[in-house]
Short mmCIF file of C-alpha atoms (C1' of nucleotides) in Angstrom, two decimals:
data_model
loop_
_atom_site.label_atom_id
_atom_site.label_comp_id
_atom_site.label_asym_id
_atom_site.label_seq_id
_atom_site.Cartn_x
_atom_site.Cartn_y
_atom_site.Cartn_z
CA MET A 1 -23.36 -4.41 -2.16
CA SER A 2 -23.63 -0.82 -3.31
CA ALA A 3 -26.26 0.45 -5.69
CA ARG A 4 -25.62 0.87 -9.35
CA LEU A 5 -24.42 4.28 -10.34
CA PRO A 6 -24.32 6.10 -13.68
CA ALA A 7 -20.83 6.85 -14.92
CA ALA A 8 -21.20 10.56 -14.22
CA GLU A 9 -21.56 9.80 -10.53
CA ARG A 10 -19.35 6.75 -10.26
CA ARG A 11 -16.30 8.49 -11.61
CA PRO A 12 -16.10 11.31 -9.06
CA GLN A 13 -16.89 8.87 -6.29
CA LEU A 14 -13.99 6.71 -7.34
CA LEU A 15 -11.70 9.72 -7.45
CA ASP A 16 -12.82 10.63 -3.99
CA VAL A 17 -12.25 7.20 -2.55
CA ALA A 18 -8.94 6.85 -4.36
CA LEU A 19 -7.71 10.11 -2.88
CA GLU A 20 -8.61 8.94 0.58
CA VAL A 21 -6.91 5.58 0.23
CA PHE A 22 -3.82 6.91 -1.55
CA SER A 23 -3.45 9.59 1.08
CA ARG A 24 -3.38 6.98 3.81
CA THR A 25 -1.28 4.29 2.18
CA GLY A 26 0.71 6.05 -0.51
CA PHE A 27 0.99 5.19 -4.17
CA HIS A 28 3.02 2.02 -4.03
CA GLU A 29 1.39 0.48 -0.99
CA THR A 30 -2.07 0.98 -2.41
CA SER A 31 -3.40 -1.59 -4.83
CA MET A 32 -6.17 -1.04 -7.30
CA ASN A 33 -8.04 -3.71 -5.42
CA ASP A 34 -7.80 -1.69 -2.22
CA ILE A 35 -9.38 1.28 -3.91
CA ALA A 36 -12.10 -0.73 -5.60
CA GLU A 37 -12.95 -2.46 -2.35
CA ALA A 38 -13.06 0.82 -0.46
CA ALA A 39 -15.49 2.08 -3.08
CA GLY A 40 -17.67 -1.01 -2.71
CA VAL A 41 -16.95 -2.19 -6.19
CA THR A 42 -14.62 -4.53 -8.05
CA LYS A 43 -11.42 -3.82 -9.89
CA PRO A 44 -12.66 -3.80 -13.49
CA VAL A 45 -15.03 -0.97 -12.64
CA LEU A 46 -12.00 1.11 -11.79
CA TYR A 47 -10.51 0.29 -15.16
CA GLN A 48 -13.70 1.34 -16.88
CA HIS A 49 -13.07 4.87 -15.68
CA PHE A 50 -9.30 5.12 -15.56
CA PRO A 51 -6.85 3.54 -17.97
CA SER A 52 -4.22 2.72 -15.36
CA LYS A 53 -3.18 3.18 -11.77
CA ARG A 54 -0.71 5.86 -12.77
CA ALA A 55 -3.33 7.74 -14.73
CA LEU A 56 -5.70 7.69 -11.79
CA PHE A 57 -3.03 8.95 -9.44
CA LEU A 58 -1.89 11.60 -11.86
CA GLU A 59 -5.40 12.88 -12.27
CA LEU A 60 -5.62 13.29 -8.52
CA LEU A 61 -2.30 15.11 -8.41
CA ARG A 62 -3.34 17.47 -11.17
CA GLU A 63 -6.68 18.21 -9.63
CA MET A 64 -5.27 18.84 -6.18
CA GLY A 65 -2.30 20.82 -7.41
CA GLY A 66 -4.51 22.89 -9.63
CA ARG A 67 -6.91 23.74 -6.85
CA LEU A 68 -4.11 24.70 -4.49
CA ARG A 69 -2.45 26.96 -7.03
CA GLU A 70 -5.76 28.53 -7.84
CA ASP A 71 -6.65 29.21 -4.23
CA VAL A 72 -3.31 30.75 -3.39
CA GLY A 73 -3.23 32.72 -6.61
CA LYS A 74 -6.65 34.23 -6.05
CA ALA A 75 -5.86 35.09 -2.47
CA THR A 76 -2.66 36.94 -3.25
CA ALA A 77 -4.17 38.69 -6.24
CA GLY A 78 -6.80 40.24 -4.01
CA ALA A 79 -4.36 41.57 -1.43
CA ALA A 80 -3.51 45.25 -0.99
CA GLY A 81 0.26 45.26 -0.48
CA PRO A 82 3.16 42.80 -0.35
CA ARG A 83 2.84 42.23 3.37
CA GLN A 84 -0.83 41.41 2.92
CA GLN A 85 -0.02 39.19 -0.04
CA VAL A 86 2.24 37.08 2.09
CA GLU A 87 -0.33 36.71 4.81
CA ALA A 88 -3.21 36.07 2.44
CA GLY A 89 -1.14 33.54 0.55
CA PHE A 90 -0.29 31.62 3.69
CA GLU A 91 -3.87 31.70 4.83
CA ALA A 92 -5.16 30.35 1.55
CA TYR A 93 -2.48 27.66 1.66
CA PHE A 94 -3.25 26.53 5.19
CA ARG A 95 -6.96 26.70 4.60
CA TRP A 96 -6.56 24.49 1.58
CA VAL A 97 -4.49 22.08 3.65
CA THR A 98 -7.16 21.64 6.32
CA GLU A 99 -9.90 21.27 3.80
CA ASN A 100 -7.87 18.89 1.67
CA ARG A 101 -5.76 16.90 4.06
CA GLY A 102 -5.77 14.02 1.65
CA GLY A 103 -4.65 16.24 -1.16
CA PHE A 104 -1.81 17.60 0.92
CA GLN A 105 -0.61 14.13 1.87
CA VAL A 106 -0.76 12.90 -1.67
CA LEU A 107 1.05 15.92 -3.07
CA PHE A 108 3.71 16.54 -0.46
CA ALA A 109 4.07 13.52 1.77
CA GLY A 110 4.09 10.75 -0.75
CA ASP A 111 6.28 8.98 -3.18
CA THR A 112 5.78 11.92 -5.46
CA ARG A 113 9.38 12.95 -5.69
CA ARG A 114 10.69 9.79 -7.26
CA ASP A 115 8.61 9.83 -10.39
CA ARG A 116 9.22 12.32 -13.17
CA GLU A 117 5.58 12.80 -14.01
CA PHE A 118 4.40 12.96 -10.42
CA LEU A 119 7.19 15.30 -9.48
CA ALA A 120 6.28 17.61 -12.35
CA GLU A 121 2.88 18.24 -10.78
CA VAL A 122 4.37 19.00 -7.38
CA LEU A 123 6.94 21.30 -8.89
CA LYS A 124 4.25 23.16 -10.77
CA VAL A 125 2.79 24.16 -7.42
CA GLU A 126 6.09 24.90 -5.74
CA THR A 127 7.58 26.99 -8.52
CA ASP A 128 4.34 28.82 -9.09
CA ILE A 129 4.25 29.97 -5.51
CA ALA A 130 7.99 30.52 -5.30
CA ASP A 131 7.90 32.75 -8.36
CA ALA A 132 5.20 34.87 -6.80
CA ILE A 133 7.22 35.21 -3.61
CA ALA A 134 10.41 36.00 -5.47
CA GLU A 135 8.80 39.13 -6.85
CA LEU A 136 8.21 40.39 -3.36
CA ILE A 137 11.91 40.44 -2.57
CA VAL A 138 13.06 43.93 -3.27
CA VAL A 139 16.54 43.97 -1.78
CA ASP A 140 19.30 45.30 -4.03
CA GLY A 141 22.20 43.19 -5.17
CA LEU A 142 20.42 39.86 -5.27
CA SER A 143 20.50 37.91 -8.49
CA PRO A 144 17.23 36.39 -9.69
CA GLU A 145 18.55 32.93 -8.80
CA ARG A 146 19.16 33.92 -5.22
CA ARG A 147 15.80 35.55 -5.01
CA ARG A 148 14.23 32.32 -6.16
CA LEU A 149 16.32 30.38 -3.71
CA LEU A 150 15.00 32.39 -0.81
CA ALA A 151 11.50 32.15 -2.22
CA TYR A 152 11.79 28.37 -2.10
CA GLY A 153 12.79 28.78 1.50
CA ILE A 154 9.45 30.44 2.20
CA VAL A 155 7.68 27.63 0.38
CA GLY A 156 9.55 25.25 2.64
CA ILE A 157 8.17 27.02 5.68
CA SER A 158 4.62 26.38 4.60
CA GLU A 159 5.21 22.77 3.68
CA VAL A 160 6.92 21.69 6.85
CA THR A 161 4.79 23.72 9.23
CA SER A 162 1.74 22.18 7.55
CA ARG A 163 3.04 18.70 8.18
CA HIS A 164 3.79 19.52 11.77
CA TRP A 165 0.41 21.16 12.15
CA LEU A 166 -1.46 18.13 10.83
CA ALA A 167 0.65 15.48 12.50
CA ASP A 168 0.58 17.01 15.96
CA ASP A 169 -2.97 18.27 15.64
CA LEU A 170 -2.16 21.73 16.89
CA ASP A 171 -5.01 23.73 18.28
CA LEU A 172 -4.81 26.52 15.72
CA GLY A 173 -7.05 27.63 12.91
CA PRO A 174 -5.64 28.35 9.49
CA THR A 175 -5.96 32.08 10.02
CA GLU A 176 -4.02 32.11 13.26
CA LEU A 177 -1.44 29.78 11.82
CA ALA A 178 -1.07 32.01 8.79
CA ALA A 179 -0.67 35.12 10.94
CA GLN A 180 2.06 33.49 12.96
CA VAL A 181 3.95 32.07 10.04
CA ALA A 182 3.51 35.10 7.82
CA GLU A 183 5.16 37.20 10.48
CA LEU A 184 8.19 34.94 10.47
CA ALA A 185 8.40 34.97 6.69
CA TRP A 186 7.77 38.65 6.28
CA ALA A 187 10.26 39.61 8.95
CA GLY A 188 12.78 37.39 7.19
CA LEU A 189 12.17 38.94 3.80
CA ARG A 190 12.09 42.49 5.07
CA GLY A 191 15.19 42.00 7.20
CA LEU A 192 17.44 40.99 4.31
CA ARG A 193 20.32 43.35 3.93
CA PRO A 194 21.60 44.55 0.57
CA ALA A 195 24.71 42.75 -0.60
CA MET B 1 32.60 -11.15 -11.85
CA SER B 2 33.88 -9.23 -8.85
CA ALA B 3 36.53 -10.52 -6.49
CA ARG B 4 35.68 -12.29 -3.28
CA LEU B 5 35.53 -10.04 -0.29
CA PRO B 6 35.65 -10.73 3.44
CA ALA B 7 32.44 -9.91 5.26
CA ALA B 8 33.98 -6.91 6.97
CA GLU B 9 34.49 -5.27 3.60
CA ARG B 10 31.51 -6.64 1.73
CA ARG B 11 28.98 -5.28 4.19
CA PRO B 12 29.98 -1.62 3.99
CA GLN B 13 30.29 -1.92 0.22
CA LEU B 14 26.74 -3.23 0.03
CA LEU B 15 25.51 -0.41 2.22
CA ASP B 16 27.24 2.03 -0.03
CA VAL B 17 25.79 0.60 -3.21
CA ALA B 18 22.36 0.26 -1.65
CA LEU B 19 22.35 3.92 -0.67
CA GLU B 20 23.24 4.92 -4.19
CA VAL B 21 20.56 2.79 -5.79
CA PHE B 22 17.85 3.61 -3.25
CA SER B 23 18.64 7.30 -3.61
CA ARG B 24 18.07 7.11 -7.34
CA THR B 25 15.09 4.80 -7.52
CA GLY B 26 13.44 5.03 -4.11
CA PHE B 27 12.49 2.24 -1.75
CA HIS B 28 9.61 0.66 -3.61
CA GLU B 29 11.01 0.90 -7.09
CA THR B 30 14.27 -0.67 -6.05
CA SER B 31 14.47 -4.43 -5.89
CA MET B 32 16.98 -6.40 -3.90
CA ASN B 33 18.15 -7.75 -7.23
CA ASP B 34 18.90 -4.25 -8.47
CA ILE B 35 21.11 -3.63 -5.49
CA ALA B 36 22.87 -6.97 -5.70
CA GLU B 37 23.51 -6.49 -9.38
CA ALA B 38 24.83 -2.97 -8.85
CA ALA B 39 27.22 -4.44 -6.30
CA GLY B 40 28.38 -7.10 -8.74
CA VAL B 41 26.93 -9.88 -6.68
CA THR B 42 23.78 -12.01 -6.42
CA LYS B 43 20.77 -11.62 -4.18
CA PRO B 44 21.54 -14.22 -1.50
CA VAL B 45 24.75 -12.39 -0.69
CA LEU B 46 22.65 -9.42 0.27
CA TYR B 47 20.60 -11.62 2.56
CA GLN B 48 23.75 -12.92 4.20
CA HIS B 49 24.39 -9.44 5.51
CA PHE B 50 20.91 -8.02 5.98
CA PRO B 51 17.82 -9.87 7.13
CA SER B 52 15.38 -8.03 4.88
CA LYS B 53 14.94 -5.17 2.49
CA ARG B 54 13.33 -3.08 5.20
CA ALA B 55 16.18 -3.74 7.60
CA LEU B 56 18.73 -2.71 5.02
CA PHE B 57 16.85 0.48 4.25
CA LEU B 58 16.33 1.26 7.91
CA GLU B 59 20.01 0.84 8.63
CA LEU B 60 20.75 3.39 5.93
CA LEU B 61 18.20 5.80 7.33
CA ARG B 62 19.59 5.48 10.80
CA GLU B 63 23.15 5.93 9.70
CA MET B 64 22.38 8.94 7.54
CA GLY B 65 20.07 10.55 10.06
CA GLY B 66 22.55 10.00 12.84
CA ARG B 67 25.39 11.57 10.91
CA LEU B 68 23.31 14.59 9.98
CA ARG B 69 22.17 15.18 13.53
CA GLU B 70 25.69 14.78 14.76
CA ASP B 71 27.15 17.22 12.25
CA VAL B 72 24.58 19.89 12.93
CA GLY B 73 24.78 19.36 16.67
CA LYS B 74 28.52 19.73 16.76
CA ALA B 75 28.45 22.81 14.58
CA THR B 76 25.90 24.65 16.68
CA ALA B 77 27.56 23.60 19.92
CA GLY B 78 30.78 25.28 18.85
CA ALA B 79 29.18 28.60 17.92
CA ALA B 80 29.56 31.78 19.94
CA GLY B 81 26.07 33.28 19.98
CA PRO B 82 22.59 32.49 18.68
CA ARG B 83 23.10 34.28 15.37
CA GLN B 84 26.28 32.25 14.81
CA GLN B 85 24.49 29.10 15.85
CA VAL B 86 21.93 29.58 13.14
CA GLU B 87 24.55 30.19 10.50
CA ALA B 88 26.80 27.36 11.64
CA GLY B 89 23.84 25.01 11.79
CA PHE B 90 22.79 25.80 8.27
CA GLU B 91 26.33 25.47 7.02
CA ALA B 92 26.74 22.06 8.60
CA TYR B 93 23.40 21.03 7.17
CA PHE B 94 24.15 22.14 3.63
CA ARG B 95 27.66 20.74 3.80
CA TRP B 96 26.25 17.40 4.82
CA VAL B 97 23.78 17.58 1.97
CA THR B 98 26.47 18.07 -0.69
CA GLU B 99 28.63 15.40 0.75
CA ASN B 100 25.74 12.99 1.18
CA ARG B 101 23.40 13.70 -1.68
CA GLY B 102 22.24 10.12 -1.58
CA GLY B 103 21.56 10.35 2.10
CA PHE B 104 19.53 13.49 1.63
CA GLN B 105 17.44 11.95 -1.12
CA VAL B 106 16.80 8.83 0.87
CA LEU B 107 15.88 10.73 4.02
CA PHE B 108 13.86 13.59 2.66
CA ALA B 109 12.84 12.90 -0.91
CA GLY B 110 11.67 9.35 -0.63
CA ASP B 111 8.75 7.27 0.40
CA THR B 112 9.90 7.82 3.94
CA ARG B 113 6.79 9.56 5.15
CA ARG B 114 4.41 6.70 4.56
CA ASP B 115 6.03 4.15 6.82
CA ARG B 116 5.92 4.44 10.58
CA GLU B 117 9.41 3.13 11.13
CA PHE B 118 10.96 5.08 8.31
CA LEU B 119 9.17 8.22 9.33
CA ALA B 120 10.42 7.86 12.88
CA GLU B 121 14.00 8.22 11.68
CA VAL B 122 13.22 11.32 9.66
CA LEU B 123 11.34 12.86 12.53
CA LYS B 124 14.26 12.21 14.84
CA VAL B 125 16.32 14.53 12.69
CA GLU B 126 13.61 17.14 12.21
CA THR B 127 12.54 17.40 15.83
CA ASP B 128 16.12 17.37 17.04
CA ILE B 129 16.96 20.38 14.94
CA ALA B 130 13.63 22.07 15.53
CA ASP B 131 14.08 21.78 19.28
CA ALA B 132 17.46 23.43 19.06
CA ILE B 133 16.02 26.26 17.01
CA ALA B 134 13.04 26.68 19.30
CA GLU B 135 15.39 27.60 22.11
CA LEU B 136 16.73 30.48 20.10
CA ILE B 137 13.34 32.15 19.93
CA VAL B 138 13.26 34.62 22.74
CA VAL B 139 10.18 36.64 21.97
CA ASP B 140 7.76 37.08 24.84
CA GLY B 141 4.22 35.78 24.77
CA LEU B 142 4.84 32.74 22.61
CA SER B 143 3.79 29.37 23.93
CA PRO B 144 6.27 26.50 23.56
CA GLU B 145 4.05 24.96 20.92
CA ARG B 146 4.16 28.06 18.79
CA ARG B 147 7.88 28.33 19.25
CA ARG B 148 8.21 24.80 17.99
CA LEU B 149 5.90 25.54 15.11
CA LEU B 150 8.11 28.38 13.94
CA ALA B 151 11.16 26.24 14.50
CA TYR B 152 9.72 23.66 12.11
CA GLY B 153 9.32 26.50 9.68
CA ILE B 154 13.07 27.08 9.78
CA VAL B 155 13.65 23.37 9.28
CA GLY B 156 11.40 23.61 6.26
CA ILE B 157 13.58 26.34 4.81
CA SER B 158 16.63 24.10 4.88
CA GLU B 159 14.82 21.12 3.43
CA VAL B 160 13.24 22.81 0.49
CA THR B 161 16.16 25.08 -0.37
CA SER B 162 18.35 21.99 -0.34
CA ARG B 163 16.11 20.27 -2.81
CA HIS B 164 16.06 23.30 -5.04
CA TRP B 165 19.82 23.66 -4.70
CA LEU B 166 20.48 20.06 -5.74
CA ALA B 167 17.84 19.83 -8.43
CA ASP B 168 18.77 23.06 -10.19
CA ASP B 169 22.48 22.68 -9.58
CA LEU B 170 22.94 26.19 -8.34
CA ASP B 171 26.40 27.63 -8.49
CA LEU B 172 26.80 28.11 -4.78
CA GLY B 173 28.96 26.47 -2.15
CA PRO B 174 27.46 25.32 1.14
CA THR B 175 28.99 28.25 2.98
CA GLU B 176 27.54 30.88 0.68
CA LEU B 177 24.21 29.13 0.66
CA ALA B 178 24.22 28.99 4.43
CA ALA B 179 25.05 32.68 4.71
CA GLN B 180 22.19 33.60 2.43
CA VAL B 181 19.64 31.36 4.06
CA ALA B 182 20.77 32.06 7.61
CA GLU B 183 20.16 35.73 7.00
CA LEU B 184 16.60 35.03 5.97
CA ALA B 185 15.99 32.78 8.96
CA TRP B 186 17.68 35.01 11.47
CA ALA B 187 15.93 38.10 10.26
CA GLY B 188 12.68 36.21 10.54
CA LEU B 189 13.34 35.05 14.07
CA ARG B 190 14.65 38.38 15.25
CA GLY B 191 11.84 40.30 13.64
CA LEU B 192 9.08 38.49 15.52
CA ARG B 193 7.07 40.92 17.55
CA PRO B 194 5.86 40.14 21.08
CA ALA B 195 2.23 39.08 21.22
"C1'" DC C 1 -42.55 -7.98 -23.61
"C1'" DC C 2 -38.20 -7.96 -25.61
"C1'" DC C 3 -33.91 -5.93 -27.12
"C1'" DC C 4 -29.89 -3.37 -26.40
"C1'" DT C 5 -27.06 -0.34 -23.81
"C1'" DT C 6 -24.96 0.41 -19.51
"C1'" DT C 7 -23.05 -1.26 -15.24
"C1'" DG C 8 -21.00 -4.67 -12.76
"C1'" DT C 9 -18.83 -9.46 -11.58
"C1'" DT C 10 -16.01 -13.77 -11.80
"C1'" DA C 11 -12.10 -15.72 -13.14
"C1'" DC C 12 -7.96 -15.51 -14.98
"C1'" DC C 13 -2.93 -14.37 -16.96
"C1'" DG C 14 1.83 -12.92 -16.89
"C1'" DT C 15 5.15 -10.91 -14.35
"C1'" DC C 16 7.72 -9.34 -10.65
"C1'" DT C 17 9.59 -9.60 -6.09
"C1'" DG C 18 11.02 -10.78 -1.39
"C1'" DG C 19 12.98 -14.52 0.44
"C1'" DT C 20 15.16 -19.34 0.84
"C1'" DA C 21 17.27 -24.06 0.10
"C1'" DA C 22 20.69 -26.53 -1.81
"C1'" DC C 23 24.81 -26.61 -3.93
"C1'" DC C 24 29.70 -25.02 -5.75
"C1'" DA C 25 34.34 -22.60 -5.09
"C1'" DT C 26 38.16 -20.78 -2.80
"C1'" DG C 27 41.78 -20.49 0.16
"C1'" DT C 28 44.13 -21.13 4.60
"C1'" DG C 29 46.10 -23.82 8.58
"C1'" DT C 30 47.99 -28.11 9.57
"C1'" DA D 1 47.23 -32.57 0.19
"C1'" DC D 2 43.13 -32.40 2.67
"C1'" DA D 3 39.48 -30.70 5.67
"C1'" DC D 4 36.73 -27.02 6.79
"C1'" DA D 5 35.02 -22.46 7.33
"C1'" DT D 6 33.78 -18.70 4.48
"C1'" DG D 7 31.96 -16.49 0.38
"C1'" DG D 8 29.19 -16.93 -3.58
"C1'" DT D 9 25.81 -19.01 -7.15
"C1'" DT D 10 21.80 -21.37 -9.38
"C1'" DA D 11 17.27 -22.40 -9.14
"C1'" DC D 12 13.25 -22.04 -7.13
"C1'" DC D 13 8.67 -20.85 -4.32
"C1'" DA D 14 4.66 -18.40 -2.86
"C1'" DG D 15 2.16 -14.49 -2.99
"C1'" DA D 16 0.76 -10.11 -4.77
"C1'" DC D 17 -0.40 -6.99 -8.23
"C1'" DG D 18 -1.65 -4.57 -12.64
"C1'" DG D 19 -4.49 -5.51 -16.16
"C1'" DT D 20 -8.05 -8.01 -19.20
"C1'" DA D 21 -11.55 -11.19 -21.34
"C1'" DA D 22 -15.80 -13.14 -20.99
"C1'" DC D 23 -20.00 -13.21 -18.96
"C1'" DA D 24 -24.29 -11.67 -15.96
"C1'" DA D 25 -27.75 -8.45 -14.44
"C1'" DA D 26 -30.36 -4.36 -14.61
"C1'" DG D 27 -33.44 -1.18 -16.75
"C1'" DG D 28 -35.45 1.95 -20.08
"C1'" DG D 29 -37.60 2.74 -24.85
"C1'" DG D 30 -40.13 0.86 -28.76
#
DNA sequence: CCCCTTTGTTACCGTCTGGTAACCATGTGT
DNA sequence: ACACATGGTTACCAGACGGTAACAAAGGGG
């Protein structure tokens, strides 16, 4: 059906299609056949480029997680003060989410949390961001663990608002969304009282 | 191997075992055989009490989700003011999480978000709580949708901090945890500026 | 024009899993 | 002691899925 493609083009195409299918059906409910078919190709072609279903999925997770971390990292690095870091971080996050809906689904709305290797990739993103946030908490009398705990809370805000945003198709751009949510987060962080 | 049990006792036992196994392995990676074996029984016994794997899983979701909603609802209903509602709600939530680790895993760390029916049960919990929180936001100039958006943010805080709490085995009781997190959330909500 | 590499297909295997049919065991009321 | 409802087991089926071996077709360089 589809034209022949050199490996250097076939591989990324397969990754692309796989992301789309996985993001709709999830890891377990997606068969290698489904992916191959969606790519207009047969199963063995898939196995010419990826050694196993897990490996294919993992590669997607790594690529998506890496890009997200990168985007958020760059955005916060280029911000003037802590308040701006929070807002820029959220904006980069939400922008990434709209531009990579599939990636978001695969990373945070999938079966990711049941598998050690899959989970590791998700945690890389979460802890990375949480660590950055933890450094913005300047209140006295808070142990590092508690700082990190609250930082994970902020990460939770972005995850769940993103899901709600996508699912209910809210009429908001990433920038507006970020402004709104950053205000909540920043007010929360700033309003902490010393122990 | 195990003694014979009347149906009225076998059924709850099976539910109990199923929750434990599902919470460790997840829906897809758990076979009916695994559950039967863990209960000291064979597969057909399971099918005498539950029509299908899905039905069994759904019953667990409903039971767990119902209990969580109930606990949080009761706690917030008995609180004096909004600030106390937030804290009492979080405490009930975290208390439920420690006392129902399996339930938490099954509801929020599973393959739940890929299946319409499963997802519906999770959303029942999330929207229920989010709606309650949305009513506590009193800032002028915020549309109901934005209020709900922020409310989902607060829900996100509890979900992700819970995961971090369980995974890293933090040395904190539910009450302390709630106090800490409620402060973050409340400060965030109170600190919102009018548009 | 032919060979050889690259790309793709057909056909298959072994295994696992949800689900069921048919059969045994146990104990209680009469 | 016996019948009968209840609880439990063995053995199996059909389908799906990950993965592979063996083979076909395309196409470019000598």
